């Protein structure tokens, strides 16, 4: 540690205001500083590792070289405040506000319906705002690039993009838009059953109402910072923190002196590598050197031989530098630069590219580095400098492996990177395959270069480097040496593959897993390179060499990122409907503008309460063990630590017998909460957690997989079973029988706002105020009451809004609320508990993984006569919602199909994993995948198309389900027919077949899936709802109801209902929050019926009030609303009413296997088309069409948003979202780096959604339907399109079509299913001798 001399002053600006920080702590990030020191909570904390973009802000600096001002978007969670000397920071609050003036970006994202829960919105706004500061009229490609590092879990991205497109100079939308007519609008040749054309609308917002963009109105760069940049401070700045010292020299000479003095101190520029390592891996450096002010490290120089780029240039700058060189150099000399550019397009997100430096990327030598393999094969030289002078070292395998003889000396720094030009007859290519196309670490990447002898195809020099296959980038030296002198032909290809697999070996237990897939990519990439070089030789007119067959040509092309287009259709309101009646209109989310300005308050945005303490949880590191001892001594001795809460401190009930709030004596999974530290700050609490030492004794058995649970008969509840007809008899009379298995992985909710709660004890009567992010405040209230042993009436739960829930905030928040409440009561202080993303994912569980077995009997024409399905779900270590999930799964398994003889059985398995819980769709998305897989298997066996078999087996007339509930399938059939028609399915099926005939290494697939989704809980009492409506004497109306705003727009819809009922504009209405003190005994906002039942309660309250006002209105019909209210008050008429809805009747008798469990069904259909790359497993979503029966939508903008959002979430579940567990039951995938939810580049290129023109249903509020969950399963249309493409590849290769169905259809699964000569040649491991890195738990 340096001597603790006084720190220098840190000077920077935030939103135009000067900040002078006299005691800047290097460990404090900009995110923490903004939220806790400056009090600007608009910038959100969602992942802490720069992977989600929720904390995006704009940082502006005057470039020391060009003297221009650079605006860049950055993730504030990775920016140390000490790096901001001389910078101007702009946050969402500085862009605009409701109170002053909205910025066009904020207005448009809200009015284009680009916000749902709103937690990601400030980050989206800042990414777009930064783009517009640099490019006031950006291209659509620039818009996609700018938003590539921002995640959204609610919207499905389409409306966010739509808002951004309004700023773009060109649009690839409909060419006829200028006329006000769109080719996709109804009319003309369209033959659909839409009825009157004028009824259908495709506009969800009016662009002409937006305020214009005026770049002259933006915040200016502070003149003081300009002056500082013109006369830069040359002296060294030092900032001393509690544990870390940050030293920022002003000259290169000083930097080299400091590096000699502190050789172990790392240089920090972007903090994109060091930051996550410090947070997640506990890395610690007492001294950090910042070269940010050294302009020599940003110098770029060009010669006729190559390009030298300063190590201090950001990757975004490197991208611009390379793009400029490529545009000016002949193609043959810019091969290496083009290869680097290709990887820079997809490396991380825009914010990380803006922050990460070239030098940092090279020196970090991450095994997954996308640039180092290309730099290595491109003969790059590293220019080093120290006090001793300059020297050069090659960026070769010795440097990449970290050999001391080939590395930097401790006192040296990397000054610049020299990349030589390529030459004629030299070919350089780059390859990468990641879990998804953008913003994902590569599974394997490669750089390849070959130099052919001029005018021939003889290999003069060859260099191949791979990343992702070991601890460092690997260069295949021996293979390349042996191939020199060989001709570039098939013989060389075969020999190269054999040599590469020998040299680039990967052990079966390698970290990261996916071993056989990675081995296959080694040779698949080389094959692509082989073809690319042949194709380039052909372009050089070297026709005497081997040629690429037309069948193989498409293997060379990569999937490009395209800007999605699409149309949203819904029924317009009746022309006679009063203008002020908002029902059925696309009203903007009532919090939309607040989301966009950062003024919407979430749980952790509540300012610090007086004497507040912070809580951090201590979790089990063992899956099944006895707790021998807990040593708290060191933790309690740390500064700021107040107490540690254990099970002994709970005055009441410690959870349930099987699901404790805090573990006692035994732990049942990794991540189970054992105790909780309470300290003055979050940093102190988290440090204390590390010091608590727990001794365990492992117990047997530790069960993780469904197969192990079946073997040990480890189940959470009795089997659930439904049966109709005579299955055994039917199997004897069919033409064919097929049996199969389906494995469906779990899913993490990945709500953007992690679990969080603030408990404030009051001074009297043991009262508590609890501010919590939950879907079920009454459950939190009851659990806290039980834990503290105090009556429920002393506890008030407040829910303003929730940053996404998806089922994950139904049960779990009660546990965190109760633990925090115990801490609050014990210490007498308010307690704030906010889970990090890593802890949230570790502790909370998610969607149940499923293992399904089916036996299906059918006739040769595809008619299914008998179906027997047995499903097992992985419930984890406690019951949670698993019994209801298995019940719903079994009830919904038949989907849209009428099969006379059925048997469905289901069990919930007990394993040593965190208990899985409710998740959007509640068993339906997993279970119905089994049913649809049966259909696909039947189609394959009969030689029929799957859509023919689906149609043949669908319900046709009014009928009864397996549980004897009657329904009419008329709307289901309408959805199916409309989807076939709108998607031009049959003609596109032919086009897909034609494409597949002409392409061997790329295949297209298309699928259409019907859906019958049952809405609601299977119990009447869960359908009740209440509301409280007050009218104040000024005429304003306050509405409160039992539903919680999760982003699904329930508050907006409730005000629409109140507006219609009271015949008042929505501007009179307000909803403050959901509170258990205002509406008691509420039901969880779940099962798609929140708006249904609460809408009926609000309607009831408004009707009661209007009835009371009737005599007054009759007496003075011409009077104003305000007059009537004043008169009512004078006449002592109550202006407050409780509305109540007793609920839809619903019941299920499992003994008899019959009932009416669901109030109604939502029908839909989706058609998706994809293209897969058989060599890498990557896929591209070409088009999706969704038809959904919304009946009479309360708000088509919100409903279409729910459909799109749930579809994309479902698509993620079936394609990219993969949970990885260690053989010891530890979850590996605990953040956005390892767990990939869809990004903006994952949306189908064409994405169309139509709401089926309305039909009446007297059951629901204004004949509307709940659409929160149903779209989730339609994401499986992408899954079945992928399996359709894989089946086409397997048919062509003469491999059996019936393969085990595994979801998600990751690139690994797709690649290995498209078996070919490359998958045949890889070495395989004996599973009995190799301990895998991860285990499949389904």
XYZ file of N, CA and C in Angstrom, residues 793-898:
318
model
N -52.330 -7.849 10.437
C -52.779 -6.440 10.341
C -51.699 -5.428 10.737
N -50.563 -5.913 11.260
C -49.469 -4.975 11.605
C -48.493 -4.792 10.438
N -48.710 -5.569 9.382
C -47.717 -5.598 8.288
C -48.357 -5.047 7.023
N -47.745 -4.041 6.449
C -48.238 -3.497 5.177
C -47.189 -3.702 4.099
N -47.590 -4.371 3.022
C -46.693 -4.568 1.879
C -47.062 -3.586 0.778
N -46.055 -2.905 0.268
C -46.256 -1.913 -0.796
C -45.578 -2.394 -2.069
N -46.298 -2.376 -3.173
C -45.698 -2.703 -4.475
C -46.045 -1.581 -5.446
N -45.049 -0.758 -5.747
C -45.254 0.331 -6.704
C -45.243 -0.240 -8.122
N -44.178 -0.932 -8.425
C -44.044 -1.630 -9.718
C -42.958 -2.684 -9.560
N -42.967 -3.654 -10.454
C -42.013 -4.756 -10.390
C -41.253 -4.790 -11.713
N -39.926 -4.901 -11.630
C -39.107 -4.912 -12.842
C -39.042 -6.287 -13.479
N -40.211 -6.827 -13.799
C -40.302 -8.162 -14.398
C -40.501 -9.219 -13.335
N -41.369 -10.188 -13.621
C -41.636 -11.247 -12.648
C -41.642 -12.623 -13.282
N -42.557 -12.827 -14.250
C -42.652 -14.068 -15.042
C -42.880 -15.303 -14.169
N -43.418 -15.115 -12.966
C -43.638 -16.242 -12.053
C -42.576 -16.350 -10.975
N -41.416 -15.748 -11.225
C -40.309 -15.863 -10.287
C -40.470 -15.003 -9.045
N -41.504 -14.152 -9.041
C -41.721 -13.311 -7.861
C -43.083 -13.594 -7.230
N -43.510 -14.860 -7.350
C -44.748 -15.290 -6.690
C -44.418 -15.818 -5.299
N -43.544 -16.818 -5.225
C -43.253 -17.502 -3.952
C -42.002 -16.945 -3.282
N -40.932 -16.748 -4.072
C -39.615 -16.449 -3.494
C -39.535 -15.136 -2.707
N -40.169 -14.023 -3.153
C -40.005 -12.771 -2.390
C -40.435 -12.881 -0.934
N -41.376 -13.802 -0.646
C -41.836 -13.958 0.741
C -40.690 -14.436 1.630
N -39.834 -15.307 1.081
C -38.691 -15.825 1.860
C -37.735 -14.678 2.183
N -37.398 -13.871 1.152
C -36.457 -12.764 1.377
C -37.080 -11.699 2.277
N -38.373 -11.456 2.089
C -39.076 -10.476 2.935
C -39.062 -10.891 4.396
N -39.264 -12.187 4.630
C -39.306 -12.675 6.016
C -37.924 -12.619 6.661
N -36.875 -13.011 5.910
C -35.511 -12.966 6.475
C -35.140 -11.515 6.804
N -35.463 -10.591 5.880
C -35.152 -9.177 6.119
C -35.962 -8.633 7.295
N -37.220 -9.087 7.423
C -38.067 -8.615 8.525
C -37.532 -9.091 9.875
N -37.017 -10.325 9.920
C -36.404 -10.833 11.161
C -35.207 -9.950 11.523
N -34.410 -9.596 10.521
C -33.271 -8.708 10.756
C -33.698 -7.339 11.234
N -34.779 -6.811 10.664
C -35.258 -5.477 11.046
C -35.762 -5.465 12.480
N -36.476 -6.525 12.849
C -37.028 -6.588 14.211
C -35.899 -6.798 15.224
N -34.935 -7.639 14.874
C -33.848 -7.920 15.816
C -32.962 -6.687 16.049
N -32.657 -5.962 14.963
C -31.748 -4.815 15.103
C -32.487 -3.510 15.421
N -33.800 -3.493 15.123
C -34.572 -2.249 15.308
C -34.312 -1.240 14.204
N -33.637 -1.671 13.123
C -33.296 -0.765 12.016
C -34.026 -1.192 10.745
N -34.259 -0.258 9.838
C -34.728 -0.659 8.503
C -33.653 -1.523 7.838
N -34.094 -2.512 7.086
C -33.163 -3.432 6.405
C -33.452 -3.423 4.909
N -32.376 -3.272 4.128
C -32.499 -3.353 2.667
C -31.762 -4.607 2.208
N -32.455 -5.445 1.463
C -31.857 -6.664 0.920
C -32.017 -6.628 -0.600
N -30.893 -6.569 -1.306
C -30.901 -6.538 -2.782
C -29.971 -7.644 -3.265
N -30.512 -8.602 -3.987
C -29.677 -9.706 -4.461
C -28.880 -9.294 -5.694
N -27.597 -9.664 -5.706
C -26.805 -9.585 -6.933
C -27.395 -10.567 -7.934
N -27.120 -10.342 -9.216
C -27.613 -11.274 -10.239
C -27.106 -12.692 -9.969
N -25.841 -12.821 -9.593
C -25.264 -14.156 -9.357
C -25.998 -14.890 -8.248
N -26.258 -14.168 -7.149
C -26.952 -14.794 -6.018
C -28.395 -15.105 -6.378
N -29.032 -14.190 -7.097
C -30.427 -14.386 -7.492
C -30.560 -15.675 -8.301
N -29.665 -15.845 -9.269
C -29.754 -17.031 -10.117
C -29.393 -18.300 -9.348
N -28.466 -18.182 -8.407
C -28.033 -19.341 -7.619
C -29.140 -19.827 -6.679
N -29.850 -18.861 -6.055
C -30.759 -19.186 -4.953
C -32.175 -19.545 -5.415
N -32.670 -18.879 -6.480
C -34.127 -18.828 -6.653
C -34.780 -19.936 -7.470
N -34.037 -20.703 -8.248
C -34.719 -21.711 -9.071
C -35.459 -21.058 -10.229
N -36.030 -21.879 -11.111
C -36.712 -21.315 -12.285
C -37.741 -22.274 -12.821
N -37.800 -22.374 -14.160
C -38.747 -23.291 -14.795
C -38.271 -24.726 -14.587
N -39.234 -25.618 -14.399
C -38.901 -27.025 -14.144
C -38.355 -27.710 -15.401
N -37.155 -28.297 -15.327
C -36.713 -29.162 -16.419
C -37.648 -30.370 -16.495
N -37.770 -30.953 -17.691
C -38.720 -32.046 -17.880
C -38.081 -33.187 -18.666
N -38.449 -34.397 -18.256
C -38.103 -35.591 -19.027
C -39.422 -36.266 -19.367
N -39.679 -36.439 -20.661
C -40.944 -37.026 -21.087
C -40.720 -38.280 -21.906
N -41.589 -39.284 -21.681
C -41.549 -40.507 -22.497
C -42.915 -40.654 -23.157
N -42.901 -40.940 -24.442
C -44.191 -41.114 -25.101
C -44.243 -42.421 -25.887
N -45.477 -42.920 -26.010
C -45.745 -44.067 -26.868
C -46.990 -43.686 -27.650
N -46.884 -43.694 -28.960
C -48.005 -43.213 -29.768
C -48.351 -44.264 -30.824
N -49.664 -44.577 -30.915
C -50.144 -45.533 -31.899
C -50.962 -44.806 -32.953
N -50.731 -45.131 -34.239
C -51.383 -44.344 -35.297
C -51.577 -45.186 -36.551
N -52.466 -44.667 -37.403
C -52.707 -45.305 -38.692
C -51.721 -44.722 -39.717
N -51.582 -45.390 -40.834
C -50.619 -44.941 -41.850
C -50.981 -43.591 -42.466
N -52.251 -43.188 -42.297
C -52.655 -41.870 -42.833
C -52.365 -40.734 -41.849
N -51.739 -41.069 -40.695
C -51.379 -40.032 -39.732
C -52.387 -39.822 -38.616
N -53.498 -40.540 -38.659
C -54.499 -40.410 -37.585
C -53.991 -41.117 -36.331
N -53.898 -40.364 -35.230
C -53.404 -40.942 -33.970
C -54.576 -41.563 -33.223
N -54.417 -42.826 -32.851
C -55.492 -43.546 -32.159
C -55.240 -43.679 -30.662
N -53.963 -43.681 -30.281
C -53.640 -43.858 -28.856
C -52.351 -43.115 -28.527
N -52.363 -42.499 -27.363
C -51.175 -41.759 -26.931
C -50.993 -41.928 -25.426
N -49.798 -42.343 -25.046
C -49.469 -42.545 -23.630
C -48.224 -41.708 -23.335
N -48.374 -40.708 -22.468
C -47.234 -39.835 -22.134
C -46.994 -39.869 -20.632
N -45.726 -40.019 -20.278
C -45.340 -39.944 -18.865
C -44.295 -38.844 -18.731
N -44.574 -37.894 -17.856
C -43.671 -36.750 -17.673
C -43.121 -36.717 -16.259
N -41.845 -36.370 -16.156
C -41.207 -36.156 -14.859
C -40.598 -34.762 -14.878
N -40.873 -33.972 -13.846
C -40.253 -32.646 -13.778
C -39.288 -32.593 -12.599
N -38.234 -31.823 -12.751
C -37.236 -31.683 -11.695
C -37.681 -30.554 -10.769
N -38.225 -30.919 -9.618
C -38.813 -29.918 -8.717
C -37.812 -29.260 -7.785
N -36.601 -29.839 -7.683
C -35.655 -29.294 -6.710
C -35.922 -29.862 -5.331
N -35.424 -29.165 -4.302
C -35.387 -29.761 -2.958
C -36.641 -29.518 -2.123
N -37.562 -28.661 -2.590
C -38.765 -28.387 -1.799
C -39.968 -28.318 -2.724
N -41.150 -28.450 -2.163
C -42.369 -28.570 -2.979
C -42.654 -27.313 -3.793
N -42.571 -26.127 -3.138
C -42.826 -24.873 -3.849
C -44.129 -24.998 -4.639
N -44.104 -24.711 -5.956
C -45.312 -24.813 -6.786
C -45.325 -26.077 -7.640
N -44.443 -27.048 -7.320
C -44.270 -28.190 -8.221
C -45.530 -29.026 -8.388
N -46.329 -29.183 -7.321
C -47.534 -30.006 -7.457
C -48.519 -29.357 -8.435
N -48.701 -28.027 -8.298
C -49.614 -27.336 -9.237
C -49.053 -27.381 -10.655
N -47.715 -27.250 -10.787
C -47.118 -27.262 -12.132
C -47.371 -28.608 -12.796
N -47.197 -29.718 -12.072
C -47.406 -31.028 -12.693
C -48.889 -31.234 -13.004
N -49.777 -30.702 -12.159
C -51.217 -30.785 -12.448
C -51.561 -30.032 -13.727
N -51.093 -28.794 -13.814
C -51.397 -27.983 -14.996
C -50.788 -28.605 -16.251
N -49.575 -29.129 -16.098
C -48.891 -29.743 -17.232
C -49.730 -30.897 -17.785
N -50.238 -31.747 -16.883
C -51.036 -32.904 -17.305
C -52.365 -32.444 -17.914
N -52.986 -31.448 -17.278
C -54.271 -30.944 -17.793
C -54.142 -30.352 -19.199
N -52.985 -29.786 -19.497
C -52.829 -29.046 -20.754
C -52.113 -29.846 -21.843
N -51.718 -31.086 -21.528
C -50.863 -31.855 -22.444
C -51.495 -32.102 -23.807
N -52.820 -32.220 -23.861
C -53.436 -32.581 -25.147
C -53.351 -31.452 -26.166
N -53.086 -30.226 -25.715
C -53.018 -29.046 -26.577
C -54.243 -28.980 -27.482
N -54.055 -28.967 -28.796
C -55.161 -28.715 -29.732
C -55.729 -30.004 -30.316
N -55.336 -31.148 -29.773
C -55.610 -32.407 -30.462
C -56.663 -33.260 -29.766
N -57.537 -33.847 -30.594
C -58.555 -34.768 -30.097
C -58.083 -36.182 -30.382
